[in-house]
PDB file of C-alpha atoms in Angstrom:
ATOM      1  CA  UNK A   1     -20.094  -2.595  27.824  1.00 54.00           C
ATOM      2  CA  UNK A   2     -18.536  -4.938  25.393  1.00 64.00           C
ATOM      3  CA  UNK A   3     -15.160  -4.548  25.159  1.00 73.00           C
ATOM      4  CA  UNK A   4     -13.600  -3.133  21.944  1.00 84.00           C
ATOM      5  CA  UNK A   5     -11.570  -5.529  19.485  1.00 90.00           C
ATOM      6  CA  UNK A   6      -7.391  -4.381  19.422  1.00 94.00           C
ATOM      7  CA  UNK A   7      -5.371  -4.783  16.818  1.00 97.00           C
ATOM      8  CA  UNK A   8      -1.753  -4.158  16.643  1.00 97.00           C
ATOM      9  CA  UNK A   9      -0.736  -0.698  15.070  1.00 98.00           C
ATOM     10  CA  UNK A  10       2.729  -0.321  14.122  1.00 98.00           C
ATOM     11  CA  UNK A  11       3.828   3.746  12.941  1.00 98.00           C
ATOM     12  CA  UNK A  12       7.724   3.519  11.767  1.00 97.00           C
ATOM     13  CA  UNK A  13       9.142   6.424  12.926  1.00 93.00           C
ATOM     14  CA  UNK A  14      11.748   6.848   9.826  1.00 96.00           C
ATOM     15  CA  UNK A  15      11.615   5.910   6.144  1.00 98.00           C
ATOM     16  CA  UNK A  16      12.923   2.375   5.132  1.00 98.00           C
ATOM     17  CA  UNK A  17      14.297   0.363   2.124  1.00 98.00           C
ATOM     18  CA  UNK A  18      11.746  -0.955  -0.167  1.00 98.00           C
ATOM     19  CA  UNK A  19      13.080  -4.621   0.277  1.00 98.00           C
ATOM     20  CA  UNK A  20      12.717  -4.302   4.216  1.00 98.00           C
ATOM     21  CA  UNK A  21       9.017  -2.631   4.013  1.00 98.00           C
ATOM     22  CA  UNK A  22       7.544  -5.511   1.311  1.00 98.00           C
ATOM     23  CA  UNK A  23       9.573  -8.487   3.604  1.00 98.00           C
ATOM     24  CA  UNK A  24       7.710  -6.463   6.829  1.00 98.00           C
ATOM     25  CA  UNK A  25       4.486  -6.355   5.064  1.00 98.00           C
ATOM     26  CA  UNK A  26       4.748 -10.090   4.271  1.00 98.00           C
ATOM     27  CA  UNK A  27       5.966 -11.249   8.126  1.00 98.00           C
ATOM     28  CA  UNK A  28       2.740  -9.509   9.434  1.00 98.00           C
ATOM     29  CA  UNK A  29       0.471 -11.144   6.950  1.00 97.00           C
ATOM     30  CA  UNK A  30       2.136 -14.577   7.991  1.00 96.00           C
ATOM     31  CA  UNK A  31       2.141 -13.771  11.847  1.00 95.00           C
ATOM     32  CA  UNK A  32      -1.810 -12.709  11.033  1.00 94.00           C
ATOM     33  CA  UNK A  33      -2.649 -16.182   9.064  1.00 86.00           C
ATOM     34  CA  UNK A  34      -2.627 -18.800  12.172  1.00 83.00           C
ATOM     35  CA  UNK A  35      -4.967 -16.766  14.189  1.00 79.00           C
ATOM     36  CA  UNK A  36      -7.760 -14.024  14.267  1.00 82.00           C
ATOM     37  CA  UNK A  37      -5.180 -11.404  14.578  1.00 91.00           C
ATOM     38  CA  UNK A  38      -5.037  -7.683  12.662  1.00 97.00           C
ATOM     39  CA  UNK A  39      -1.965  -5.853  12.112  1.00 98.00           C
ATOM     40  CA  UNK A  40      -2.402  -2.131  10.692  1.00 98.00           C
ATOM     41  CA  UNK A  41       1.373  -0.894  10.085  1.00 98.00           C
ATOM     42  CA  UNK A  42       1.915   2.616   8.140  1.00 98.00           C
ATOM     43  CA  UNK A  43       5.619   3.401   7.166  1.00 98.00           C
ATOM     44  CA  UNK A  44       7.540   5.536   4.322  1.00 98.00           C
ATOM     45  CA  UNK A  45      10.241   4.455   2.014  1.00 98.00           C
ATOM     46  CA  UNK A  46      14.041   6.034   2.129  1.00 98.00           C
ATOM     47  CA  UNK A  47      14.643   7.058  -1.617  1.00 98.00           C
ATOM     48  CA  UNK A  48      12.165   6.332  -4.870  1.00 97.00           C
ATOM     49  CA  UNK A  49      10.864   3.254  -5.181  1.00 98.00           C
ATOM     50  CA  UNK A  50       8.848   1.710  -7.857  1.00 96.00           C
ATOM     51  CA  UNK A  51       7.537  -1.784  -7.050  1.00 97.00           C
ATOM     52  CA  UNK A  52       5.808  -4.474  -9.186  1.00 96.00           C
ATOM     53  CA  UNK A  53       2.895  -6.578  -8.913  1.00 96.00           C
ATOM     54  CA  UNK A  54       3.347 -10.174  -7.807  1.00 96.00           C
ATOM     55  CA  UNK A  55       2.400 -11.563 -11.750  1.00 94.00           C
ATOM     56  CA  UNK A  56       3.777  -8.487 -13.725  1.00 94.00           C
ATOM     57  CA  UNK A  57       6.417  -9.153 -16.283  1.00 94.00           C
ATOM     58  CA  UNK A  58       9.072  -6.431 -15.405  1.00 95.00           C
ATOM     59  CA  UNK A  59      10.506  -5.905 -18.783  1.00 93.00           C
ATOM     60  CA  UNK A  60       7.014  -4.844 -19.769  1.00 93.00           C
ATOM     61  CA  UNK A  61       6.084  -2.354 -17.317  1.00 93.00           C
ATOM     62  CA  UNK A  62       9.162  -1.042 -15.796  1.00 95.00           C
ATOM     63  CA  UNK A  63      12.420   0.813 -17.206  1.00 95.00           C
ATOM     64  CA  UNK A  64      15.086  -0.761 -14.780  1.00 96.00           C
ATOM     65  CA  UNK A  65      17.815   1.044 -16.482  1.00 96.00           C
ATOM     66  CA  UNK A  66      16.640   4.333 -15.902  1.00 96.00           C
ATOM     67  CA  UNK A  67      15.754   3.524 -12.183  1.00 97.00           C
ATOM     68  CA  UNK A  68      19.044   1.835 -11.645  1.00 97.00           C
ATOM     69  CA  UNK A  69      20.979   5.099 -13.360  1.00 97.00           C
ATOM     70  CA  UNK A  70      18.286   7.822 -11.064  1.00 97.00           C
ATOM     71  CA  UNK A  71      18.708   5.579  -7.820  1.00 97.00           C
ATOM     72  CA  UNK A  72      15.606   4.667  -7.794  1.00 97.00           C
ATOM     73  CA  UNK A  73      14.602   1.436  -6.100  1.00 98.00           C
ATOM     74  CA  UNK A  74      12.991  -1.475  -7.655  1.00 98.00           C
ATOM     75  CA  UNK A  75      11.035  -4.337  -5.854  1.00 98.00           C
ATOM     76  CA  UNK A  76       8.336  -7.297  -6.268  1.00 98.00           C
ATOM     77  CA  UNK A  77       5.448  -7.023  -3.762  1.00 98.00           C
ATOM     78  CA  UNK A  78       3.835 -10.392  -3.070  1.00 98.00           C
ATOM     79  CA  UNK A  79       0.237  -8.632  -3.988  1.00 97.00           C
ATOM     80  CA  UNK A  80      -1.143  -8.233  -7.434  1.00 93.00           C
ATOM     81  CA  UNK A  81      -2.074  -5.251  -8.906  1.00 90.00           C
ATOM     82  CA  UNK A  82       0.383  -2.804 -11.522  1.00 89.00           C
ATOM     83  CA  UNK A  83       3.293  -0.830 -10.983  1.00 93.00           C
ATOM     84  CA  UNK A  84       3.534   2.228  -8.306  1.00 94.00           C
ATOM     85  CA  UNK A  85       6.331   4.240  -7.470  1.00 95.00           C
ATOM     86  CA  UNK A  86       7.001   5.041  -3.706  1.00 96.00           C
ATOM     87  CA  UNK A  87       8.330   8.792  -3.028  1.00 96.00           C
ATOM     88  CA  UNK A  88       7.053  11.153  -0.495  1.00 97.00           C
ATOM     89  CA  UNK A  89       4.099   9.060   0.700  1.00 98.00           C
ATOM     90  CA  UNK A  90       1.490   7.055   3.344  1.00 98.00           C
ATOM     91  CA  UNK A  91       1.860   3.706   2.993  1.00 98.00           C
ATOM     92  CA  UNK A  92      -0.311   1.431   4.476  1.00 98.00           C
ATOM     93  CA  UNK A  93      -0.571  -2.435   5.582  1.00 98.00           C
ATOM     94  CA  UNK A  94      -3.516  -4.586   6.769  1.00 98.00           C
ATOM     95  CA  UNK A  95      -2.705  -7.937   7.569  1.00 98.00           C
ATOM     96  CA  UNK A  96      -5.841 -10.129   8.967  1.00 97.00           C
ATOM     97  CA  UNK A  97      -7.117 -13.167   9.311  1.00 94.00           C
ATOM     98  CA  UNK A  98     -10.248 -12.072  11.218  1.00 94.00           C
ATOM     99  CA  UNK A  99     -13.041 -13.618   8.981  1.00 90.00           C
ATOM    100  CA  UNK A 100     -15.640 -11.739  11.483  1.00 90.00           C
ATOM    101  CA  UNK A 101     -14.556  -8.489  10.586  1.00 92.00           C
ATOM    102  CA  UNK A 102     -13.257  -9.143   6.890  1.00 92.00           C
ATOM    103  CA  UNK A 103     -15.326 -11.775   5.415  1.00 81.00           C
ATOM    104  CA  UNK A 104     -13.622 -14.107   2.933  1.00 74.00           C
ATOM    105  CA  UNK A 105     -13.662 -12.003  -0.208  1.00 80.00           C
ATOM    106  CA  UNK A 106     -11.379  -9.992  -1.536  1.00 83.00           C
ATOM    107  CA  UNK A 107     -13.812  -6.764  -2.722  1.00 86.00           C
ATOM    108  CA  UNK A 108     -15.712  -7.486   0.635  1.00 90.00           C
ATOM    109  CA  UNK A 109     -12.459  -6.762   2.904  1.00 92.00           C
ATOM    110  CA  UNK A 110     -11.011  -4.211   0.089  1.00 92.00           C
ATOM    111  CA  UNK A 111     -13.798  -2.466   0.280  1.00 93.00           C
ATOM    112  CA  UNK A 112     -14.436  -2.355   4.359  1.00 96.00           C
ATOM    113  CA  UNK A 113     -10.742  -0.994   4.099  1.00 97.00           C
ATOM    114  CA  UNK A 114     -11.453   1.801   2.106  1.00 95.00           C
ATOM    115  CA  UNK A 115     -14.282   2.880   3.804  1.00 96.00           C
ATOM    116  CA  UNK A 116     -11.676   3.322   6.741  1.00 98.00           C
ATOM    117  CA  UNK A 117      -9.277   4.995   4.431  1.00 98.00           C
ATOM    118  CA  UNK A 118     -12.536   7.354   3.528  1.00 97.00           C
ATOM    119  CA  UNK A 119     -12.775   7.679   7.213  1.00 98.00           C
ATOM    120  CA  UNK A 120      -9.510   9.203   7.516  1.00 98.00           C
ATOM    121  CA  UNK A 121      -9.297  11.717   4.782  1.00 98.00           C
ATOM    122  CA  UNK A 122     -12.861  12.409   5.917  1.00 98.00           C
ATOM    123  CA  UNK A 123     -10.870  13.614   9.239  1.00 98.00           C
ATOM    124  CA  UNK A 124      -8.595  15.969   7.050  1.00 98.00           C
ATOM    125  CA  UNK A 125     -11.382  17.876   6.004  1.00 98.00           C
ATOM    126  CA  UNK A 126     -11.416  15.872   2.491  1.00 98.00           C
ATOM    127  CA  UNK A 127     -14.815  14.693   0.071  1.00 97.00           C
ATOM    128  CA  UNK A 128     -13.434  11.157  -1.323  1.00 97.00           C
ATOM    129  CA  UNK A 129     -15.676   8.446  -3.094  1.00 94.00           C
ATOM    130  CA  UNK A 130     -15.423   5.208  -4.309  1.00 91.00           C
ATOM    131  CA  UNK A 131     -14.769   4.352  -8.029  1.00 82.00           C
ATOM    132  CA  UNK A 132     -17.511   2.899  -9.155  1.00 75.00           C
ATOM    133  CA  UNK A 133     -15.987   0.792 -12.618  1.00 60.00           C
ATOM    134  CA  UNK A 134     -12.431  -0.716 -13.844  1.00 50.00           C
ATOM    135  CA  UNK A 135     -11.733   0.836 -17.055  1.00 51.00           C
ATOM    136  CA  UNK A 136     -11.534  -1.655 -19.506  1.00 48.00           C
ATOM    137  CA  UNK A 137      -8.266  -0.387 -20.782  1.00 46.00           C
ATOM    138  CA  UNK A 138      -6.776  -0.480 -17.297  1.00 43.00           C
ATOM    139  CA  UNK A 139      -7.729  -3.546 -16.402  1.00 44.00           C
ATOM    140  CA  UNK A 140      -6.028  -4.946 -19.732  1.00 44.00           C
ATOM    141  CA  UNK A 141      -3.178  -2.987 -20.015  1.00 47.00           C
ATOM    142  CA  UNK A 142       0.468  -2.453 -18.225  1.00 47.00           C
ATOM    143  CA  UNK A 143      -0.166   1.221 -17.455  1.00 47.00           C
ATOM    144  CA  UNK A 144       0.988   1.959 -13.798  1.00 53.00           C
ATOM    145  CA  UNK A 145      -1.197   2.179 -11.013  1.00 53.00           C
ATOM    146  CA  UNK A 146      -1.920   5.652 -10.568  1.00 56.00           C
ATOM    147  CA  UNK A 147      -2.735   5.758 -14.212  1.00 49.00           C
ATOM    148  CA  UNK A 148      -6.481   5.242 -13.951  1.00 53.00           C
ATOM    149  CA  UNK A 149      -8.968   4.597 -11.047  1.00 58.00           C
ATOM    150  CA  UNK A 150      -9.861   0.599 -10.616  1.00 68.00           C
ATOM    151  CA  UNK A 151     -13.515  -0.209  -8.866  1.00 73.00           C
ATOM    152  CA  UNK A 152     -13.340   0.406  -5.187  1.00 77.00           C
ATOM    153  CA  UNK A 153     -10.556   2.485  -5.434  1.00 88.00           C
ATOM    154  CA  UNK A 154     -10.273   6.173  -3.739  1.00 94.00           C
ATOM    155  CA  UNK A 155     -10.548   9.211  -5.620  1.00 94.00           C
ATOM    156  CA  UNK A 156     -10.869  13.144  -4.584  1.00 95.00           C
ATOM    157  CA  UNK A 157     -12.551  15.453  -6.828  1.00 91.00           C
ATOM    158  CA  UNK A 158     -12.179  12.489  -9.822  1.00 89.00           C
ATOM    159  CA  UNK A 159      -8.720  12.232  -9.529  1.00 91.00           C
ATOM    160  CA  UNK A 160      -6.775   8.758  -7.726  1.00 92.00           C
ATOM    161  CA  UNK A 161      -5.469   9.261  -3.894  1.00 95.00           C
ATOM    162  CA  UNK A 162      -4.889   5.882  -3.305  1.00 95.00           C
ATOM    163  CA  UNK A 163      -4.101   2.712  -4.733  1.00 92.00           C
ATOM    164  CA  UNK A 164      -4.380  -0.624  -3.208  1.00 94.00           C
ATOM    165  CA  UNK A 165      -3.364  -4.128  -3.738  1.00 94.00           C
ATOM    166  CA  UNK A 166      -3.979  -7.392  -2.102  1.00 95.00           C
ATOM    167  CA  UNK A 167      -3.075 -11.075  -1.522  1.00 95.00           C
ATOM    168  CA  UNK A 168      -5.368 -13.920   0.261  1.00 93.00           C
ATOM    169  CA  UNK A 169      -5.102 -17.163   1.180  1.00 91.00           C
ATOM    170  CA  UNK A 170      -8.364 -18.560   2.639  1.00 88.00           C
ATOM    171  CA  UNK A 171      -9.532 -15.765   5.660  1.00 89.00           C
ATOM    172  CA  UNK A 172      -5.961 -14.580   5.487  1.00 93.00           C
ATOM    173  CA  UNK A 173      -4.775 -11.389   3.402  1.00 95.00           C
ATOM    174  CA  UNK A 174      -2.153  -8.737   3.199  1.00 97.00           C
ATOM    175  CA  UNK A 175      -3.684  -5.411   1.625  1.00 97.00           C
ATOM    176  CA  UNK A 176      -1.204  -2.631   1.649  1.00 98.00           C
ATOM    177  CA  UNK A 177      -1.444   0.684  -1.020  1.00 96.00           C
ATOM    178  CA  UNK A 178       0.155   3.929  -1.721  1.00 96.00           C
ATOM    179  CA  UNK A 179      -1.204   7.459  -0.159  1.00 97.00           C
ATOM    180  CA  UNK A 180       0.738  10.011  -2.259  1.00 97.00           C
ATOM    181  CA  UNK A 181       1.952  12.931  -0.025  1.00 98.00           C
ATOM    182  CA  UNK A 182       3.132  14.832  -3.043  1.00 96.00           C
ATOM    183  CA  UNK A 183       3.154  13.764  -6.618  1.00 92.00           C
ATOM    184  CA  UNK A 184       5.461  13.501  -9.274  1.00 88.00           C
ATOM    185  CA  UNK A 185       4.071  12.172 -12.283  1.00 85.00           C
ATOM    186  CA  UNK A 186       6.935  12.948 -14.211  1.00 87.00           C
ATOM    187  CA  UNK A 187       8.917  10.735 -12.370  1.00 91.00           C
ATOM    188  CA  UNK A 188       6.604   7.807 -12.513  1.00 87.00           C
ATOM    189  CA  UNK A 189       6.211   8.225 -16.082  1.00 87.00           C
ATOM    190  CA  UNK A 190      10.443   7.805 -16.412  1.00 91.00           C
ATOM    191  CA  UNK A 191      10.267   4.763 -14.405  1.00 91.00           C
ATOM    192  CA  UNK A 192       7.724   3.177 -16.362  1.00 90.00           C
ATOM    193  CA  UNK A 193       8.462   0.967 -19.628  1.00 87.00           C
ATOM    194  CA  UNK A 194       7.602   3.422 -22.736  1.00 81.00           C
ATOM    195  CA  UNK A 195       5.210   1.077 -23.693  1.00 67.00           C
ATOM    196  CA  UNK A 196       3.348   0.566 -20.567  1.00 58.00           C
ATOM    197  CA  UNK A 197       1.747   3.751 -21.328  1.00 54.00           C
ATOM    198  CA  UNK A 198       0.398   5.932 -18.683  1.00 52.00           C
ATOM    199  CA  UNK A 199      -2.710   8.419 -17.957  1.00 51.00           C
ATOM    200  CA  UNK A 200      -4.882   8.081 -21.071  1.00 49.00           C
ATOM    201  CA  UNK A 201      -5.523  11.597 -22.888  1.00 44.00           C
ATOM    202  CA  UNK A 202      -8.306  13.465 -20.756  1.00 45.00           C
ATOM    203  CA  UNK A 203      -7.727  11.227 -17.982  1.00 50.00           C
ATOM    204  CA  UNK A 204      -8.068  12.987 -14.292  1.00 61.00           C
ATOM    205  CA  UNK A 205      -4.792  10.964 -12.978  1.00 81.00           C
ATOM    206  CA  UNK A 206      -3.807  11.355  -9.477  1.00 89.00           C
ATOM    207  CA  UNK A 207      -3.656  13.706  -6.907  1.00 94.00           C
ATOM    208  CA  UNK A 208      -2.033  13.947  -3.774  1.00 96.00           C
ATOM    209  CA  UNK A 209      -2.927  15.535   0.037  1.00 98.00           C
ATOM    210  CA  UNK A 210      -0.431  18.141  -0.386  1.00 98.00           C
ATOM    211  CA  UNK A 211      -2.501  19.132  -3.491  1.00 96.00           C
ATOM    212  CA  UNK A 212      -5.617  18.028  -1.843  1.00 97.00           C
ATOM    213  CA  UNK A 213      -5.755  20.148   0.882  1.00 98.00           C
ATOM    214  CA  UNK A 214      -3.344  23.225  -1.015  1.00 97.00           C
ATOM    215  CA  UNK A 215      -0.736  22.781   1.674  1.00 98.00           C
ATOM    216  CA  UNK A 216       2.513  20.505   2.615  1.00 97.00           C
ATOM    217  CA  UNK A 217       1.182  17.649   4.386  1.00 98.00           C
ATOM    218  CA  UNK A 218       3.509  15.800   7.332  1.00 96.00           C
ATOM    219  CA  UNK A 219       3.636  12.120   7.240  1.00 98.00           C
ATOM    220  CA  UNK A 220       2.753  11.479  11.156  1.00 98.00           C
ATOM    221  CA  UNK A 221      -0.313  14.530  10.733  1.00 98.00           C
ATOM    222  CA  UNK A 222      -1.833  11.940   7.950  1.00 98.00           C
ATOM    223  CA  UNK A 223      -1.474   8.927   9.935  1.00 98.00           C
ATOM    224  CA  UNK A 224      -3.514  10.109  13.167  1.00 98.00           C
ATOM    225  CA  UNK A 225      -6.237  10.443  11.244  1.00 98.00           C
ATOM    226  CA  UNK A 226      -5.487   7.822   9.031  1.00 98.00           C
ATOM    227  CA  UNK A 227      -5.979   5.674  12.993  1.00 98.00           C
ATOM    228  CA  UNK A 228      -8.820   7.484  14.218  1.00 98.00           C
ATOM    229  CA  UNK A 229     -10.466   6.685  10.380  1.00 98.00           C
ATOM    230  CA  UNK A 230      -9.686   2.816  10.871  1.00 98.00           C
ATOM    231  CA  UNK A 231     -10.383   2.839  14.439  1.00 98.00           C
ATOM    232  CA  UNK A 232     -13.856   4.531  14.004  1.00 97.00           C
ATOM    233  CA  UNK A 233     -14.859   2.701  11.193  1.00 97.00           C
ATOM    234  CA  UNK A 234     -13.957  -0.627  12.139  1.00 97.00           C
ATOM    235  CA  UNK A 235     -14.563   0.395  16.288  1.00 96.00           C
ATOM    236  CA  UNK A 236     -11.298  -1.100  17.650  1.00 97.00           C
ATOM    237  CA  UNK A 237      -8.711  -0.105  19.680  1.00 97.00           C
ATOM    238  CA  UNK A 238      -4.930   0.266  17.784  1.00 98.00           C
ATOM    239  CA  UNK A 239      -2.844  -1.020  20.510  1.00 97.00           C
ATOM    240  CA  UNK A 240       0.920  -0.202  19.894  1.00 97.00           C
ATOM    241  CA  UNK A 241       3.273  -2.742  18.497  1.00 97.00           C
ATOM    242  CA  UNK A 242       6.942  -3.073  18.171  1.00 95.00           C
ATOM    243  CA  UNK A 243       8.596  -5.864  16.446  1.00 96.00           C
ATOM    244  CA  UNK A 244      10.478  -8.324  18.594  1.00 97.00           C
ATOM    245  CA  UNK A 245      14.157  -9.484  18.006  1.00 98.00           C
ATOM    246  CA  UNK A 246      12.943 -12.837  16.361  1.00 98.00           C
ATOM    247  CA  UNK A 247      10.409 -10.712  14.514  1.00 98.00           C
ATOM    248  CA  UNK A 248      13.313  -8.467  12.939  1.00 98.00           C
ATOM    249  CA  UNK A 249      15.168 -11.514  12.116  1.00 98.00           C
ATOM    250  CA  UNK A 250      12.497 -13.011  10.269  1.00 98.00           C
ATOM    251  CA  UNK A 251      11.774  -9.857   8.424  1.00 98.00           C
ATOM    252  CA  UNK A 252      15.501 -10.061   7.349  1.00 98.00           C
ATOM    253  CA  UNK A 253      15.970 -13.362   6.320  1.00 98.00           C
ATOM    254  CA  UNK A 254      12.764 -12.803   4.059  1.00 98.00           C
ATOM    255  CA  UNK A 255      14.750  -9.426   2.721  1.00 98.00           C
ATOM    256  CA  UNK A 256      18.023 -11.201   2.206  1.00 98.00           C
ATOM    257  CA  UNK A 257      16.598 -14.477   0.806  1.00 98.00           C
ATOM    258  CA  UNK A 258      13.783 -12.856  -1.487  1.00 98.00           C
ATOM    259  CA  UNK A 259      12.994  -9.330  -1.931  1.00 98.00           C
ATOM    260  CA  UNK A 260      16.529  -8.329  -2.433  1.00 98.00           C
ATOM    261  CA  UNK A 261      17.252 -10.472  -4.969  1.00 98.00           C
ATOM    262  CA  UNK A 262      16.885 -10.058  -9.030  1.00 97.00           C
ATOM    263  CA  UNK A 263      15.852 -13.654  -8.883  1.00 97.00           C
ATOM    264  CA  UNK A 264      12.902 -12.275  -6.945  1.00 98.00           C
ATOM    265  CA  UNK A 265      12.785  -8.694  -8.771  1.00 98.00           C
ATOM    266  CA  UNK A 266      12.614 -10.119 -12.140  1.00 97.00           C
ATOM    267  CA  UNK A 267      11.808 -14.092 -12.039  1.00 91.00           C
ATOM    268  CA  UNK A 268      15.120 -14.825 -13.107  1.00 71.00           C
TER     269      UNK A 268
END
């Protein structure tokens, strides 16, 4: 019998600051890019955090006053995509440079990673599909993430569950996206610029698994299954992984240096 693939799975066991999480996210997707290696990491956030995408202007699509007066955090991820605010949440990382497994296109691998994501909630008892089409309006605009559904994105019962972003160079890429455990539009829509807008009139919006599934969901239930969804659908084996000391200082020096920084946050 053919052995399976591993990849390295890495579960924080407490929530973390937003600058540590994106500066994690981005040592794993440059630890991936020499060689065919796959990181899957899932990990929390320790207060509100709304963070931008890599080309979004901030003063267009995010109120930094309010967050900084509500203690909310702000950072730049070093994926595209629009704003999302981090509270009470999955969050997820692939980093890969496994061209077998991921092809060299962006919807290719996005969309092999949501099928895992399906996987997962499929495991929680859940009914998600695939958006079919980008609203034109969303796709143009500077309303946050969670807004609107984008193609290939997950929804349950025509509302959003997840949104997803991604960066690529050549076979390498760093996806990561937002699972909401519990929503709170309301404070989403404070955080947001008033004229980024937010769900059109009519619109589902978002959901979350606590809604879902009409019960409090734990962080570490939704990750097993999250596992067993990636490891079934992509038949590997999630070997355990724990950052070394040289690891931890490189995640730092990438905090410190860039993603907690204004010149970072804001392109000063």
């Amino acid at each position: 019998m053919k052995a399976l693939k591993k990849w390295k799975l890495i579960v924080e066991p407490a929530p973390l600051p937003g600058p540590w999480n994106m500066a994690a996210d981005e040592h794993l997707f440059r630890l991936a890019e020499p060689a065919a290696a796959t990181y899957l990491r899932f990990y929390q956030w320790d207060r509100p955090t709304a963070s931008l995408g890599y080309s979004q202007v901030a003063a267009k699509v995010v109120d930094a006053d309010f967050c900084r007066r509500n203690g909310v955090g702000l950072v730049r991820r070093i994926t595209g995509g629009k704003l999302v605010l981090h509270d009470r949440e999955v969050t997820y990382a692939v980093a890969s440079s496994d061209a077998s497994v991921f092809t060299e296109t962006l919807r290719d691998s996005y969309r092999l990673i949501s099928g895992a994501l399906m996987a997962g909630l499929a495991l929680m008892g859940l009914d998600p599909r695939m958006a079919e089409i980008s609203p034109p309006a969303y796709v143009r605009g500077t309303m946050p993430c969670f807004a609107l559904s984008a193609r290939d994105e997950i929804e349950l019962g025509g509302k959003k569950i997840i949104g997803s972003a991604q960066k690529r160079t050549g076979a390498a890429f760093l996806q990561h996206g937002s699972i909401p455990l519990e929503k709170d539009e309301g404070l989403l829509a404070a955080a947001a610029a008033p004229a980024a807008g937010a769900s059109p009139p009519g619109s589902p919006g978002m959901t979350s698994l606590s809604e879902a599934l009409g019960r409090p969901v734990d962080f570490h239930w939704a990750v097993e299954r999250f596992c067993r969804g990636f490891s079934d659908a992509f038949g590997v084996e999630l070997e355990p992984f724990v950052l070394s000391p040289g690891d931890r200082e490189a995640v730092s020096a990438l905090r410190d240096s860039r993603y907690a920084t204004d010149a970072w946050t804001f392109r000063l």
